[in-house]
Amino acid sequence: MASKETIQEFKEFAIKGNVVDMAVGVIIGGAFGKIVTSFVNDLIMPIIGKLTGGADFSQLYLPLDGNHYASLADAQAATATIAYGSFLTQVLDFLIVAIVIFAALKVLVKLKRPAAPAEEAPTTKVCPFCKSEIAIEATRCPHCTSQLEG
């Protein structure tokens, strides 16, 4: 059974901003992946199929026994196959996701301006009598021993 210290450490870890942000990113990424898959399968691949004479990329395969089969399912049932059409679809999915993420990151980088460095409070001042640099809290100049105001 976990000790109270271990449970407390886990709570601190789980509540940190980066872990929560990562979890949200994974959930949104999964949903985005489904959208891209639908985009590729339902919009892009039919257009490519039409341009290539009606080819259905999801059904492109190479049976390893050299025989011809009526469909991918028949070929997979009879022998080992290389379903390269499905692979091409997945590659297209990946490329679209990569392009969208690249574009989104470029936009985020442009929106995120570098934070202006905070101006540090001065730690020294110039003696009005001898013009030497002295500590800001000084009430007497260590160089000329003049009495300073403030």
One Martini backbone bead per residue (centre of mass of N, CA, C, O) as a GRO file, in nm:
protein
  150
    1MET     BB    1   0.098   0.035   0.020
    2ALA     BB    2   0.074   0.363  -0.001
    3SER     BB    3   0.200   0.635   0.105
    4LYS     BB    4   0.141   0.959   0.183
    5GLU     BB    5   0.388   1.068   0.033
    6THR     BB    6   0.331   0.934  -0.239
    7ILE     BB    7   0.055   1.059  -0.285
    8GLN     BB    8   0.151   1.353  -0.271
    9GLU     BB    9   0.352   1.336  -0.504
   10PHE     BB   10   0.144   1.256  -0.717
   11LYS     BB   11  -0.034   1.506  -0.696
   12GLU     BB   12   0.186   1.709  -0.774
   13PHE     BB   13   0.244   1.586  -1.050
   14ALA     BB   14  -0.055   1.584  -1.173
   15ILE     BB   15  -0.099   1.911  -1.128
   16LYS     BB   16   0.087   1.997  -1.306
   17GLY     BB   17   0.077   2.177  -1.592
   18ASN     BB   18   0.218   1.982  -1.796
   19VAL     BB   19   0.041   1.732  -1.753
   20VAL     BB   20  -0.229   1.860  -1.824
   21ASP     BB   21  -0.149   1.964  -2.104
   22MET     BB   22  -0.079   1.686  -2.218
   23ALA     BB   23  -0.357   1.557  -2.185
   24VAL     BB   24  -0.508   1.756  -2.365
   25GLY     BB   25  -0.334   1.703  -2.618
   26VAL     BB   26  -0.406   1.404  -2.652
   27ILE     BB   27  -0.710   1.438  -2.684
   28ILE     BB   28  -0.704   1.637  -2.923
   29GLY     BB   29  -0.527   1.460  -3.105
   30GLY     BB   30  -0.728   1.227  -3.135
   31ALA     BB   31  -0.953   1.394  -3.263
   32PHE     BB   32  -0.783   1.505  -3.497
   33GLY     BB   33  -0.715   1.230  -3.622
   34LYS     BB   34  -1.008   1.163  -3.703
   35ILE     BB   35  -1.047   1.402  -3.891
   36VAL     BB   36  -0.816   1.337  -4.086
   37THR     BB   37  -0.909   1.056  -4.166
   38SER     BB   38  -1.174   1.151  -4.286
   39PHE     BB   39  -1.057   1.346  -4.490
   40VAL     BB   40  -0.898   1.138  -4.647
   41ASN     BB   41  -1.117   0.909  -4.695
   42ASP     BB   42  -1.374   1.114  -4.784
   43LEU     BB   43  -1.206   1.331  -4.980
   44ILE     BB   44  -0.924   1.266  -5.104
   45MET     BB   45  -0.933   0.968  -5.211
   46PRO     BB   46  -1.169   1.002  -5.415
   47ILE     BB   47  -1.020   1.207  -5.589
   48ILE     BB   48  -0.778   1.030  -5.655
   49GLY     BB   49  -0.943   0.799  -5.771
   50LYS     BB   50  -1.065   0.964  -6.004
   51LEU     BB   51  -0.784   1.049  -6.129
   52THR     BB   52  -0.709   0.714  -6.141
   53GLY     BB   53  -0.977   0.557  -6.244
   54GLY     BB   54  -1.116   0.441  -5.960
   55ALA     BB   55  -0.924   0.393  -5.737
   56ASP     BB   56  -0.896   0.194  -5.438
   57PHE     BB   57  -0.662   0.226  -5.201
   58SER     BB   58  -0.769   0.027  -4.975
   59GLN     BB   59  -0.749  -0.227  -5.209
   60LEU     BB   60  -0.448  -0.231  -5.224
   61TYR     BB   61  -0.248  -0.522  -5.322
   62LEU     BB   62  -0.008  -0.800  -5.237
   63PRO     BB   63   0.020  -1.118  -5.304
   64LEU     BB   64   0.254  -1.370  -5.197
   65ASP     BB   65   0.147  -1.616  -5.403
   66GLY     BB   66   0.051  -1.474  -5.700
   67ASN     BB   67  -0.240  -1.452  -5.690
   68HIS     BB   68  -0.579  -1.381  -5.768
   69TYR     BB   69  -0.816  -1.158  -5.616
   70ALA     BB   70  -1.116  -0.994  -5.558
   71SER     BB   71  -1.003  -0.914  -5.265
   72LEU     BB   72  -0.850  -0.831  -4.980
   73ALA     BB   73  -1.001  -1.031  -4.798
   74ASP     BB   74  -0.941  -1.282  -4.966
   75ALA     BB   75  -0.633  -1.262  -4.958
   76GLN     BB   76  -0.604  -1.265  -4.645
   77ALA     BB   77  -0.740  -1.547  -4.612
   78ALA     BB   78  -0.528  -1.709  -4.804
   79THR     BB   79  -0.287  -1.493  -4.754
   80ALA     BB   80  -0.027  -1.308  -4.761
   81THR     BB   81  -0.015  -0.946  -4.745
   82ILE     BB   82   0.028  -0.627  -4.912
   83ALA     BB   83  -0.124  -0.325  -4.792
   84TYR     BB   84  -0.042  -0.042  -4.959
   85GLY     BB   85  -0.298   0.137  -4.960
   86SER     BB   86  -0.319   0.177  -4.655
   87PHE     BB   87  -0.039   0.298  -4.624
   88LEU     BB   88  -0.083   0.548  -4.803
   89THR     BB   89  -0.307   0.665  -4.628
   90GLN     BB   90  -0.134   0.697  -4.369
   91VAL     BB   91   0.075   0.886  -4.492
   92LEU     BB   92  -0.124   1.110  -4.558
   93ASP     BB   93  -0.216   1.159  -4.274
   94PHE     BB   94   0.060   1.239  -4.163
   95LEU     BB   95   0.116   1.481  -4.351
   96ILE     BB   96  -0.124   1.650  -4.263
   97VAL     BB   97  -0.058   1.667  -3.965
   98ALA     BB   98   0.224   1.791  -3.998
   99ILE     BB   99   0.135   2.049  -4.144
  100VAL     BB  100  -0.061   2.156  -3.929
  101ILE     BB  101   0.140   2.166  -3.694
  102PHE     BB  102   0.343   2.351  -3.827
  103ALA     BB  103   0.148   2.590  -3.869
  104ALA     BB  104   0.065   2.623  -3.571
  105LEU     BB  105   0.351   2.678  -3.460
  106LYS     BB  106   0.407   2.931  -3.626
  107VAL     BB  107   0.177   3.095  -3.502
  108LEU     BB  108   0.263   3.071  -3.204
  109VAL     BB  109   0.539   3.207  -3.237
  110LYS     BB  110   0.425   3.481  -3.336
  111LEU     BB  111   0.238   3.532  -3.080
  112LYS     BB  112   0.494   3.480  -2.911
  113ARG     BB  113   0.637   3.704  -2.729
  114PRO     BB  114   0.894   3.828  -2.594
  115ALA     BB  115   0.980   3.900  -2.292
  116ALA     BB  116   1.036   4.169  -2.122
  117PRO     BB  117   1.274   4.283  -1.947
  118ALA     BB  118   1.316   4.361  -1.638
  119GLU     BB  119   1.376   4.632  -1.463
  120GLU     BB  120   1.631   4.714  -1.274
  121ALA     BB  121   1.723   4.827  -0.994
  122PRO     BB  122   1.926   5.044  -0.879
  123THR     BB  123   2.258   5.015  -0.699
  124THR     BB  124   2.358   5.297  -0.803
  125LYS     BB  125   2.538   5.613  -0.774
  126VAL     BB  126   2.623   5.957  -0.806
  127CYS     BB  127   2.829   6.175  -0.693
  128PRO     BB  128   2.788   6.526  -0.688
  129PHE     BB  129   3.100   6.596  -0.626
  130CYS     BB  130   3.305   6.345  -0.756
  131LYS     BB  131   3.156   6.130  -0.959
  132SER     BB  132   3.122   5.869  -0.810
  133GLU     BB  133   3.053   5.541  -0.761
  134ILE     BB  134   2.776   5.443  -0.551
  135ALA     BB  135   2.581   5.341  -0.326
  136ILE     BB  136   2.244   5.398  -0.288
  137GLU     BB  137   2.252   5.398   0.048
  138ALA     BB  138   2.436   5.621   0.073
  139THR     BB  139   2.532   5.914   0.298
  140ARG     BB  140   2.843   5.879   0.224
  141CYS     BB  141   3.125   5.933   0.057
  142PRO     BB  142   3.410   5.724   0.021
  143HIS     BB  143   3.592   5.937  -0.142
  144CYS     BB  144   3.499   6.252  -0.028
  145THR     BB  145   3.301   6.260   0.237
  146SER     BB  146   3.034   6.350   0.158
  147GLN     BB  147   2.726   6.465   0.224
  148LEU     BB  148   2.419   6.302   0.167
  149GLU     BB  149   2.116   6.293   0.039
  150GLY     BB  150   1.884   6.040   0.139
   0.00000   0.00000   0.00000
